Structures are given as C-alpha cells and as structure tokens.
Coordinates of C-alpha atoms and ligand atoms in Angstrom, one line a residue:
Chain A
M1 CA 105.7 24.0 50.4
S2 CA 106.2 20.3 50.5
D3 CA 106.0 20.3 54.5
S4 CA 102.6 21.3 54.2
R5 CA 102.3 19.5 50.8
S6 CA 103.6 16.0 53.4
V7 CA 100.9 16.8 56.5
L8 CA 97.6 17.2 53.8
I9 CA 98.9 13.1 52.6
K10 CA 99.7 12.1 56.0
S11 CA 96.3 13.5 57.0
G12 CA 94.4 11.6 54.7
W13 CA 95.9 8.9 54.6
V14 CA 94.3 9.1 58.5
L15 CA 91.9 10.1 57.9
G16 CA 91.0 7.2 55.5
L17 CA 92.5 5.1 57.4
F18 CA 89.6 5.6 59.9
S19 CA 86.5 6.1 57.1
F20 CA 87.8 2.0 57.4
I21 CA 87.9 1.2 61.0
G22 CA 84.8 2.7 60.8
I23 CA 83.1 0.5 57.8
G24 CA 84.7 -2.4 59.3
L25 CA 83.4 -1.6 62.6
V26 CA 80.0 -1.1 61.4
S27 CA 80.1 -4.0 58.9
L28 CA 80.7 -6.5 61.7
T29 CA 78.2 -5.9 63.7
Y30 CA 75.8 -5.8 60.9
S31 CA 76.9 -8.8 59.9
V32 CA 75.9 -10.5 63.2
T33 CA 72.9 -8.7 64.4
H34 CA 70.7 -8.3 60.8
E35 CA 69.4 -12.1 61.0
K36 CA 68.1 -11.0 64.6
I37 CA 66.7 -7.8 63.4
A38 CA 65.4 -9.7 60.9
E39 CA 63.5 -12.1 62.8
N40 CA 62.5 -9.7 65.0
E41 CA 60.4 -7.9 63.1
R42 CA 59.2 -10.5 61.9
L43 CA 58.5 -11.6 65.1
F44 CA 57.0 -8.3 65.1
I45 CA 54.3 -8.1 63.0
L46 CA 53.1 -11.9 63.4
K47 CA 52.4 -10.8 67.2
N48 CA 49.7 -7.8 65.4
L49 CA 48.2 -10.5 63.1
R50 CA 48.1 -13.1 65.9
E51 CA 45.8 -11.0 68.4
L52 CA 43.1 -10.0 65.6
V53 CA 43.7 -13.3 63.9
P54 CA 44.2 -16.5 66.0
G55 CA 46.9 -19.7 64.2
T56 CA 43.8 -22.1 66.1
L57 CA 42.1 -20.4 62.3
H58 CA 43.8 -20.8 60.3
D59 CA 47.0 -23.3 59.1
N60 CA 49.3 -21.8 56.1
D61 CA 52.2 -19.6 57.0
L62 CA 50.7 -15.5 57.0
L63 CA 53.6 -13.7 56.4
A64 CA 53.9 -16.7 53.3
D65 CA 50.5 -15.6 51.9
T66 CA 51.3 -11.3 51.2
L67 CA 49.6 -9.2 48.5
Q68 CA 50.9 -6.5 47.8
I69 CA 47.9 -3.9 46.6
A70 CA 50.1 -1.3 45.5
Q71 CA 48.0 1.6 43.4
A72 CA 43.9 0.7 45.2
K73 CA 41.4 3.2 43.9
E74 CA 39.9 2.6 47.1
F75 CA 42.5 3.7 49.6
A76 CA 43.6 6.5 47.0
G77 CA 46.4 6.8 49.5
K78 CA 50.3 6.7 48.5
H79 CA 50.8 4.0 50.3
P80 CA 51.0 0.3 49.2
V81 CA 48.6 -2.3 51.5
T82 CA 49.8 -5.6 52.8
I83 CA 46.7 -8.4 52.5
Y84 CA 47.7 -10.5 54.9
R85 CA 45.9 -14.7 53.9
A86 CA 44.1 -16.9 56.6
L87 CA 43.7 -20.1 54.7
K88 CA 42.0 -22.8 56.6
N89 CA 42.2 -26.3 54.3
K90 CA 43.1 -23.8 51.7
K91 CA 39.7 -21.9 51.7
L92 CA 40.1 -18.4 53.0
V93 CA 39.3 -18.1 55.8
A94 CA 40.0 -13.8 57.4
I95 CA 42.1 -11.4 55.9
I96 CA 44.2 -8.9 57.6
A97 CA 45.2 -5.6 55.9
A98 CA 47.8 -2.7 56.7
P99 CA 46.0 0.2 55.2
T100 CA 47.4 3.7 56.1
A101 CA 45.5 6.0 56.9
P102 CA 47.4 9.0 55.4
D103 CA 45.1 11.4 57.5
G104 CA 46.1 11.6 61.1
Y105 CA 46.5 14.9 63.4
N106 CA 49.8 13.9 63.6
G107 CA 50.6 12.4 60.3
S108 CA 49.8 8.8 59.1
I109 CA 49.0 6.0 61.2
K110 CA 49.9 2.7 60.9
L111 CA 46.1 -0.3 61.0
L112 CA 45.5 -3.8 60.5
V113 CA 41.9 -4.3 59.3
A114 CA 41.0 -8.0 60.5
I115 CA 38.4 -9.5 58.1
K116 CA 36.5 -12.3 58.6
E117 CA 35.5 -13.9 54.4
N118 CA 31.9 -13.3 54.8
G119 CA 32.6 -9.1 55.7
E120 CA 32.2 -8.5 57.9
L121 CA 35.6 -7.4 61.2
I122 CA 37.3 -9.2 63.4
G123 CA 38.8 -6.4 64.8
V124 CA 41.3 -3.1 64.5
R125 CA 44.3 -1.9 65.2
A126 CA 46.7 0.6 65.6
V127 CA 51.0 -0.2 64.9
S128 CA 52.7 2.8 64.9
H129 CA 51.6 6.4 64.8
H130 CA 52.4 10.0 65.9
E131 CA 48.6 11.1 67.8
T132 CA 49.6 12.9 70.6
P133 CA 50.4 11.0 73.9
G134 CA 46.8 11.6 76.2
L135 CA 44.4 13.3 73.4
G136 CA 44.5 11.1 69.5
D137 CA 46.5 7.8 71.2
A138 CA 43.6 6.5 73.1
I139 CA 43.2 4.8 69.6
D140 CA 45.7 2.1 71.3
T141 CA 45.0 -1.0 73.2
N142 CA 46.3 0.2 76.1
K143 CA 45.1 3.5 76.3
S144 CA 41.4 3.2 75.9
D145 CA 38.8 0.5 74.8
W146 CA 38.3 2.7 71.6
I147 CA 39.1 0.2 69.2
H148 CA 37.6 -2.2 69.6
A149 CA 33.7 -0.9 69.2
F150 CA 34.6 -2.0 65.5
N151 CA 34.3 -6.0 66.8
G152 CA 31.4 -6.9 64.6
R153 CA 31.1 -4.4 62.1
S154 CA 30.4 -3.9 58.6
L155 CA 29.2 -2.9 55.6
S156 CA 25.1 -3.0 56.5
N157 CA 26.6 -3.0 60.6
P158 CA 26.3 0.3 60.3
P159 CA 25.2 1.5 57.5
I160 CA 27.5 3.6 55.2
R161 CA 26.6 6.4 56.0
S162 CA 26.6 6.1 58.8
W163 CA 30.8 5.5 59.6
H164 CA 31.3 8.6 60.5
V165 CA 32.0 10.0 64.2
K166 CA 29.0 10.4 66.1
K167 CA 29.8 14.2 65.9
D168 CA 30.1 13.9 61.7
G169 CA 26.7 12.3 62.0
G170 CA 27.5 8.6 62.8
D171 CA 27.8 5.5 64.5
F172 CA 31.7 5.9 66.2
D173 CA 32.5 7.4 68.9
Q174 CA 35.2 10.5 68.8
F175 CA 37.6 11.5 72.0
T176 CA 37.0 14.4 73.9
G177 CA 39.5 17.2 72.3
A178 CA 40.0 14.9 70.3
T179 CA 38.1 14.0 66.2
V180 CA 40.8 14.3 64.1
T181 CA 43.1 10.9 65.0
P182 CA 39.1 9.0 65.0
R183 CA 37.9 10.2 62.4
A184 CA 40.9 9.0 59.6
V185 CA 40.9 5.3 61.6
V186 CA 36.9 5.6 60.6
K187 CA 37.7 6.2 57.5
A188 CA 40.9 3.9 56.3
V189 CA 38.4 0.9 57.9
L190 CA 35.7 1.2 55.6
K191 CA 37.3 2.0 52.9
T192 CA 39.1 -1.4 53.7
L193 CA 36.0 -3.2 54.3
Q194 CA 35.4 -1.9 50.7
Y195 CA 37.9 -2.8 48.9
Y196 CA 37.8 -6.0 51.0
Q197 CA 34.2 -6.3 49.0
A198 CA 34.6 -4.9 45.7
N199 CA 37.7 -7.6 45.0
H200 CA 36.3 -10.3 47.3
S201 CA 36.1 -12.4 44.5
N202 CA 39.5 -12.0 43.9
L203 CA 41.2 -12.7 47.7
A204 CA 39.7 -15.5 47.9
K205 CA 41.1 -17.3 45.4
I206 CA 44.0 -19.1 46.0
D207 CA 46.1 -20.6 43.2
G208 CA 48.5 -23.7 43.9
Chain B
M1 CA 94.8 11.0 92.5
D2 CA 91.5 12.2 94.9
S3 CA 91.7 13.9 91.1
Y4 CA 89.5 10.5 89.5
S5 CA 86.6 11.8 91.9
K6 CA 87.0 15.5 91.4
I7 CA 86.0 14.3 87.3
L8 CA 84.0 12.5 88.4
K9 CA 82.1 15.3 90.3
N10 CA 82.6 17.8 87.5
G11 CA 80.0 14.9 85.8
L12 CA 77.6 14.8 88.1
W13 CA 77.0 17.6 89.5
E14 CA 79.0 21.6 88.6
N15 CA 79.2 20.5 84.7
N16 CA 76.4 18.4 84.8
Q17 CA 75.7 18.8 80.4
A18 CA 72.2 19.1 80.9
F19 CA 71.6 21.3 84.5
V20 CA 75.1 23.6 83.1
A21 CA 76.7 23.1 79.5
L22 CA 73.0 23.5 79.0
L23 CA 73.9 20.7 75.9
G24 CA 72.2 18.0 74.4
L25 CA 68.7 19.1 75.1
C26 CA 67.1 17.8 72.6
P27 CA 67.1 14.4 73.2
L28 CA 66.8 15.6 76.8
L29 CA 63.7 17.3 76.3
A30 CA 62.2 15.2 73.6
V31 CA 62.0 11.3 75.4
S32 CA 62.1 12.5 79.6
N33 CA 58.4 11.7 79.4
T34 CA 59.0 8.7 81.5
V35 CA 61.4 7.1 83.5
I36 CA 62.3 4.3 81.3
N37 CA 62.7 5.9 78.0
G38 CA 64.9 8.2 80.0
L39 CA 67.2 5.4 81.4
V40 CA 68.1 4.0 78.7
L41 CA 68.4 6.9 76.5
G42 CA 71.1 8.2 79.4
L43 CA 72.3 4.4 79.4
A44 CA 73.5 4.8 75.8
T45 CA 74.3 8.1 75.6
T46 CA 77.0 7.4 78.6
L47 CA 78.5 4.0 76.6
T48 CA 78.9 6.7 73.7
L49 CA 80.8 9.1 76.0
V50 CA 82.3 6.1 77.7
L51 CA 84.1 4.9 74.3
S52 CA 84.4 7.4 72.0
N53 CA 86.4 9.7 74.9
T54 CA 87.7 6.7 75.5
V55 CA 89.6 5.6 71.3
V56 CA 89.7 9.9 71.3
S57 CA 92.3 9.7 73.6
L58 CA 94.2 6.6 72.5
I59 CA 94.7 8.7 69.7
R60 CA 95.5 12.6 70.5
H61 CA 98.8 12.3 69.6
Q62 CA 98.6 10.3 66.3
V63 CA 95.9 12.2 64.3
G64 CA 96.5 15.8 64.0
S65 CA 94.8 19.0 64.7
E66 CA 93.3 19.3 61.3
I67 CA 91.2 15.9 61.5
R68 CA 91.1 16.4 64.2
L69 CA 87.1 17.0 64.3
P70 CA 86.3 15.0 61.4
V71 CA 88.2 11.8 62.6
F72 CA 86.3 13.1 65.8
V73 CA 82.8 12.3 64.3
L74 CA 83.7 8.9 61.9
I75 CA 84.4 7.6 65.0
I76 CA 81.3 8.9 67.0
A77 CA 79.0 7.7 64.5
S78 CA 81.1 4.6 63.6
I79 CA 80.3 3.6 68.0
V80 CA 76.5 5.2 68.0
T81 CA 75.6 3.2 64.5
T82 CA 77.0 -0.5 66.6
I83 CA 74.6 0.5 69.9
E84 CA 71.5 0.9 67.4
L85 CA 72.0 -1.6 65.7
I86 CA 72.8 -4.0 68.9
M87 CA 70.2 -2.3 70.6
N88 CA 67.9 -3.4 67.0
S89 CA 68.2 -6.6 67.1
Y90 CA 68.5 -7.7 71.6
F91 CA 66.0 -4.3 72.4
Y92 CA 63.6 -4.3 69.2
E93 CA 60.2 -3.2 71.5
L94 CA 62.5 -0.4 73.9
Y95 CA 63.7 0.3 69.3
L96 CA 61.1 0.6 68.1
I97 CA 59.9 3.3 71.5
L98 CA 62.4 5.6 71.3
G99 CA 63.2 4.9 67.5
I100 CA 65.2 8.2 65.8
F101 CA 66.4 9.0 69.4
I102 CA 69.3 6.5 69.3
P103 CA 71.0 7.5 66.2
L104 CA 70.1 10.9 67.1
I105 CA 72.8 10.6 69.8
V106 CA 75.4 11.4 67.2
T107 CA 74.5 15.3 67.2
N108 CA 74.4 15.0 71.0
C109 CA 76.9 18.4 71.5
S110 CA 77.8 17.3 74.8
I111 CA 80.0 13.4 73.5
I112 CA 82.1 15.5 70.7
G113 CA 82.6 18.5 73.5
R114 CA 84.0 16.5 75.5
A115 CA 85.9 14.9 72.8
E116 CA 86.9 17.8 71.7
A117 CA 87.2 19.5 75.2
F118 CA 88.1 17.1 77.5
A119 CA 90.0 13.3 76.1
S120 CA 91.9 15.3 72.9
K121 CA 94.6 17.0 76.1
N122 CA 94.3 14.3 78.5
P123 CA 94.8 10.3 79.2
V124 CA 93.1 7.3 79.0
G125 CA 92.3 6.8 82.4
A126 CA 90.8 10.8 83.1
S127 CA 89.2 10.5 79.3
F128 CA 87.7 6.9 80.6
I129 CA 86.2 8.5 84.2
D130 CA 85.6 11.5 82.4
G131 CA 82.6 10.3 79.7
F132 CA 81.2 7.4 82.4
G133 CA 80.6 11.0 85.3
M134 CA 79.2 12.8 81.9
G135 CA 77.3 10.1 81.7
L136 CA 75.7 9.7 84.6
G137 CA 75.3 12.8 84.7
F138 CA 72.9 13.0 82.3
T139 CA 71.1 9.8 83.0
A140 CA 70.6 11.0 86.1
A141 CA 69.2 14.5 84.6
L142 CA 66.8 12.6 82.2
V143 CA 65.6 9.6 85.0
I144 CA 64.8 12.9 87.2
L145 CA 63.2 14.7 84.5
G146 CA 61.3 11.8 83.3
A147 CA 60.6 10.4 87.5
M148 CA 58.8 13.8 87.3
R149 CA 57.0 13.8 83.7
E150 CA 55.4 10.9 84.6
V151 CA 54.2 10.9 88.1
L152 CA 52.3 14.4 87.3
G153 CA 51.8 13.5 83.3
S154 CA 50.2 10.0 84.0
G155 CA 50.2 9.1 87.3
T156 CA 52.9 5.8 87.4
L157 CA 56.3 5.3 87.8
F158 CA 58.9 2.7 86.0
A159 CA 56.0 2.3 82.8
N160 CA 56.9 -0.2 80.1
A161 CA 60.1 -1.6 82.4
D162 CA 59.1 -5.3 81.1
L163 CA 60.7 -3.3 78.0
M164 CA 64.0 -3.3 79.3
F165 CA 64.1 -5.6 82.2
G166 CA 62.0 -8.4 80.4
D167 CA 58.6 -10.2 81.3
A168 CA 60.1 -10.8 85.4
A169 CA 59.8 -6.2 85.6
K170 CA 56.2 -6.1 84.2
D171 CA 55.1 -5.7 88.8
M172 CA 57.3 -3.0 88.6
V173 CA 55.2 -0.3 87.3
I174 CA 54.0 1.6 90.7
Y175 CA 50.5 3.4 90.4
V176 CA 51.2 6.3 92.0
I177 CA 48.5 7.9 91.9
S178 CA 45.6 5.6 91.6
D179 CA 42.4 6.3 88.3
Y180 CA 45.0 9.6 88.0
E181 CA 43.0 11.7 84.8
G182 CA 46.6 12.7 84.0
F183 CA 47.7 15.5 83.3
L184 CA 48.7 16.6 79.5
L185 CA 50.9 19.7 79.8
A186 CA 53.7 17.3 81.7
I187 CA 53.7 15.4 78.8
L188 CA 53.5 16.8 76.5
P189 CA 56.6 19.1 75.4
P190 CA 56.1 22.8 77.3
G191 CA 55.9 19.8 80.5
A192 CA 59.8 18.7 80.0
F193 CA 60.6 22.8 78.9
I194 CA 59.3 23.9 83.0
G195 CA 60.7 21.0 84.1
L196 CA 63.4 21.6 83.0
G197 CA 63.8 25.0 84.4
L198 CA 62.8 24.3 88.0
L199 CA 65.4 21.3 88.3
I200 CA 67.8 24.1 87.0
A201 CA 66.3 26.9 89.6
L202 CA 66.3 23.5 92.7
K203 CA 69.9 23.2 92.0
N204 CA 70.7 26.9 91.6
V205 CA 69.5 27.4 95.3
I206 CA 71.3 23.9 96.6
D207 CA 74.5 25.3 94.8
K208 CA 74.0 28.6 96.9
R209 CA 72.9 26.8 99.8
L210 CA 76.1 25.0 99.9
S211 CA 78.3 28.3 99.0
K212 CA 76.9 30.2 101.9
P213 CA 78.3 28.9 105.1
A214 CA 82.0 29.5 103.5
S215 CA 81.6 32.7 102.3
Q216 CA 80.0 33.6 106.2
S217 CA 83.4 32.4 107.6
V218 CA 85.3 34.0 105.0
S219 CA 83.5 37.7 106.1
L220 CA 83.8 36.0 109.7
S221 CA 87.9 36.1 109.7
M222 CA 87.7 38.8 108.4
D223 CA 85.7 40.9 110.4
A224 CA 87.9 38.5 113.8
K225 CA 90.9 40.8 111.3
K226 CA 89.6 44.4 111.3
A227 CA 88.8 44.3 115.4
Ligands
FMN1 C1 48.8 20.3 71.3 C2 47.3 19.7 70.5 C3 47.8 18.0 69.7 C4 46.7 17.6 69.0 N1 46.3 16.2 68.9 C5 45.5 15.8 68.8 C6 45.5 14.3 68.3 O1 46.2 13.9 68.3 N2 44.1 14.4 67.8 C7 43.4 14.7 67.3 O2 42.4 14.4 67.0 N3 43.0 16.1 68.1 C8 44.3 16.8 68.5 N4 44.0 17.8 68.8 C9 42.8 19.0 68.7 C10 42.3 19.1 67.7 O3 43.3 20.3 66.5 C11 40.6 19.3 67.1 O4 40.4 20.4 68.1 C12 40.3 18.1 67.5 O5 40.4 17.1 67.3 C13 38.6 18.7 67.4 O6 38.7 18.4 66.1 P1 36.7 19.0 65.3 O7 36.9 20.8 65.7 O8 37.9 19.2 63.6 O9 36.3 18.1 65.5 C14 45.5 18.5 69.4 C15 45.0 19.8 70.0 C16 46.0 20.6 70.1 C17 46.2 22.3 70.2

C-alpha cells in the first residue's frame, strides 16, 4: 500500500520535473527568438506594402500610421480591416487597405488594396489564401497576371454595374474552371473602393 | 559493431517509416507537392527524431513505465516547439509555406513510435543512429514523392529553393518540361495517394527481385541434396 503510494509520488515528481524542463527550454528559445520573429513579420508586411506603394511616394512610416476598422458596413465581414496610410509632406497620397474576402473557394482570402488619394487603384495583391493550386491560385502574381487587371481601375472605370467577373456580366476575367475565387476578389476590391469613397475625408484627416 | 549499419539500413529501407510502416502519412501526403517542401519537412522531422530518441534513451532507466508515455509526449512537444520557433525566426518564408505542418510533427506517430519501440530499450548511440536512419528514410520518401509530384504537376524541380538556401539558389529551379500546362491531379491530394501507392509497389518489386536469387539457390541446394 505505502509502496504503491511512494511510486505514485515519485512519478508525480518525475512528470513535474520534465514539464519544468520542457517549459524552460521553450521559454528560453522564445526569449531568444521572439524579437527576430516580430521583426520578420514586420518586414514581411512592409515588403508587401512596398510592392504597391514604393518608398519614393511617401515620407512616413507606413507601419506606424495605421487605422483599424473593426466593423465597417461596407466590408460586412467579421474580419477587422487594417488601413495603412502613405503621407507626403503631411498630406495623404495613398492608402493600402488589408481587407479579407470571406468567400473564397477554400475560406478567406487576405488582400492588400492600394488606392491613390483620388480613388484610383494602384494595385491589388493576395497575401494569403488557401485556394486550390492550379485553379484558384492564379490570383498570385507568380502564377498569373490576373490581379494586375485592377491597376488603374476605379469606381467609374468600369462603372459599378460591371464590377463582376465576365461570367456574371462584368468586366473582369474569370479563370478556366474557377469562378469562385475571382468573384470573391472582385467583390472585396469593390467594397474597399466604396469604403474609401464614403470615408475619404476621415481617412485624409491628419492630426497633429 | 556492424549493428549500427544494420540499424541505419532498417530505417532507410527495411522498416522505412513511410513505405513499410506507413506512419506519418498525414504530413507525407500533404507536404510532398514539391521537392523543397518535402526536404524541409523531412529534415525537421529527422532532427526531432534524433533529439527525441537520444533524450528518451538517456532517461530510460529513470522514468518508470507508468508515466513513460506522458514524459515522451512532453519531450517531443518541447523539441518540436523549439524547432518551430527557430524556423520561424530564421526561415520565415518557408515557415509560412509549411505553416501548420511544423507543429504537427508532434503528431507524427513514427516519432513516439521510435521512442517507445526502440529508444526506451536501447543505449544512446544506437538510439541516435535509429532516429537518424528513420528520419533519413522518411526524408527520402518525402523528397522522392515530392519530385514525382512536382515534375508531373508543374514541370519543375527545386522550385522555391531560394527560401531554404538563400537568394543564390534562385537559379536552382530546373524547368524539366518547358511551357508545361501543369497536371493538376499530381499536385492535389489524390496525386499524393496514387504516387505513394506506386512507390510502395516499386519497393515491393525491388525487394522481390533481391530475394529471388537467394531462394533459387536454396532450392538448387535442395535439389542437389535429393540427387
Ligand atoms: C477539387 C476542386 C477544387 C476547386 N478549387 C477551386 C478554386 O480554388 N477556386 C475556384 O474558383 N473554383 C474552384 N473549383 C471549381 C468550382 O467548384 C466551380 O466549379 C467553378 O468555380 C465555377 O463556378 P460557377 O459555376 O459558379 O461559375 C474547384 C473544383 C474542384 C472539383
């Protein structure tokens, strides 16, 4: 009786010891790596932003001047939208919004949508998605040129009723055998443009 | 001791975790769509196997059988989390591609399988070699399957090598078939199952070929006896 009890207690100690060592190892690694990981994430976002709005266009820190839109009716999704503002001489030159298209073929598609101050699109990029390789992933710039079709577009080019894929009577190409993905992207870009138009004066306001 | 080479051969061929034991199929099938993805996951798995086998062997006399399994799980989870953090800080873009499959190494049953079946009963040196051999065998399976699927599916080899080896490796991409339209089936999950099936069949054919001469000579000597 007392024998099995002492085995139990010893086992508890051993288990505790190993938990302690494990936690120690992970904490140590975390403390060594977490700054580098945060920096990696920052540089990764910045690299994507730079592709759309090169450093020559603005003189502020894009990652420092951001707005979080929690529940905009234009986006209608549950995902909050981050907006990065590019300023030059304290005036807005462009924004980059990071909306999420909720209705991709395999879940959400995270986008970056860069809009010039006058409401014209600079460009769009898909930064993360789970669309099917070979079908829906043609939204990636290294797979096809499709996403460049947004460059220079605006709410009047094409008119709003044509902001659809061709199959739905709009202006934008779909992919062979894949309509769901481009449909989701076109819709999300349109919503972002509409949001920008409705909130332009707020977004252009510079405090301080 | 030639038993080390025997342990290695066991891991690479006779008891290959992917082709014979059929363990760790979830990462194997999901990540083997390119050579580089397969190679990275294979190396991370090998490192985990070597470390966990070594640690488990070191403590095999101290840990009673009642709590053996929870302790193994603790060890493996700590090792994998550490590897994940290190990858996240030094190979960030690869980490983004492999994403969930790095933490999921914890659930690769071949790791706890080797801890339980081998490392908990054998000395440190042999356990180290066993982890290394099993890991290399698994890596080989991932790379071969990855090469098959990448060539058939996208007509390339070593795409994305720069994410692993740095910008200098950008030219490593081989366009095996130029202007290739792509063969979707090979990249999608069914391609992984079919490819793995073909490779297992191939291995069985080779094994049969190898064992034939031996059995023939046996029957010959039997005939000789009769005569
Ligand atoms: C395995 C599989 C994966 C698919 N992946 C995608 C995808 O990622 N994106 C997409 O738009 N369509 C994908 N499709 C095709 C869609 O199911 C759909 O047929 C196509 O988008 C046409 O849609 P529509 O009839 O509404 O125009 C996939 C189909 C299959 C069978």
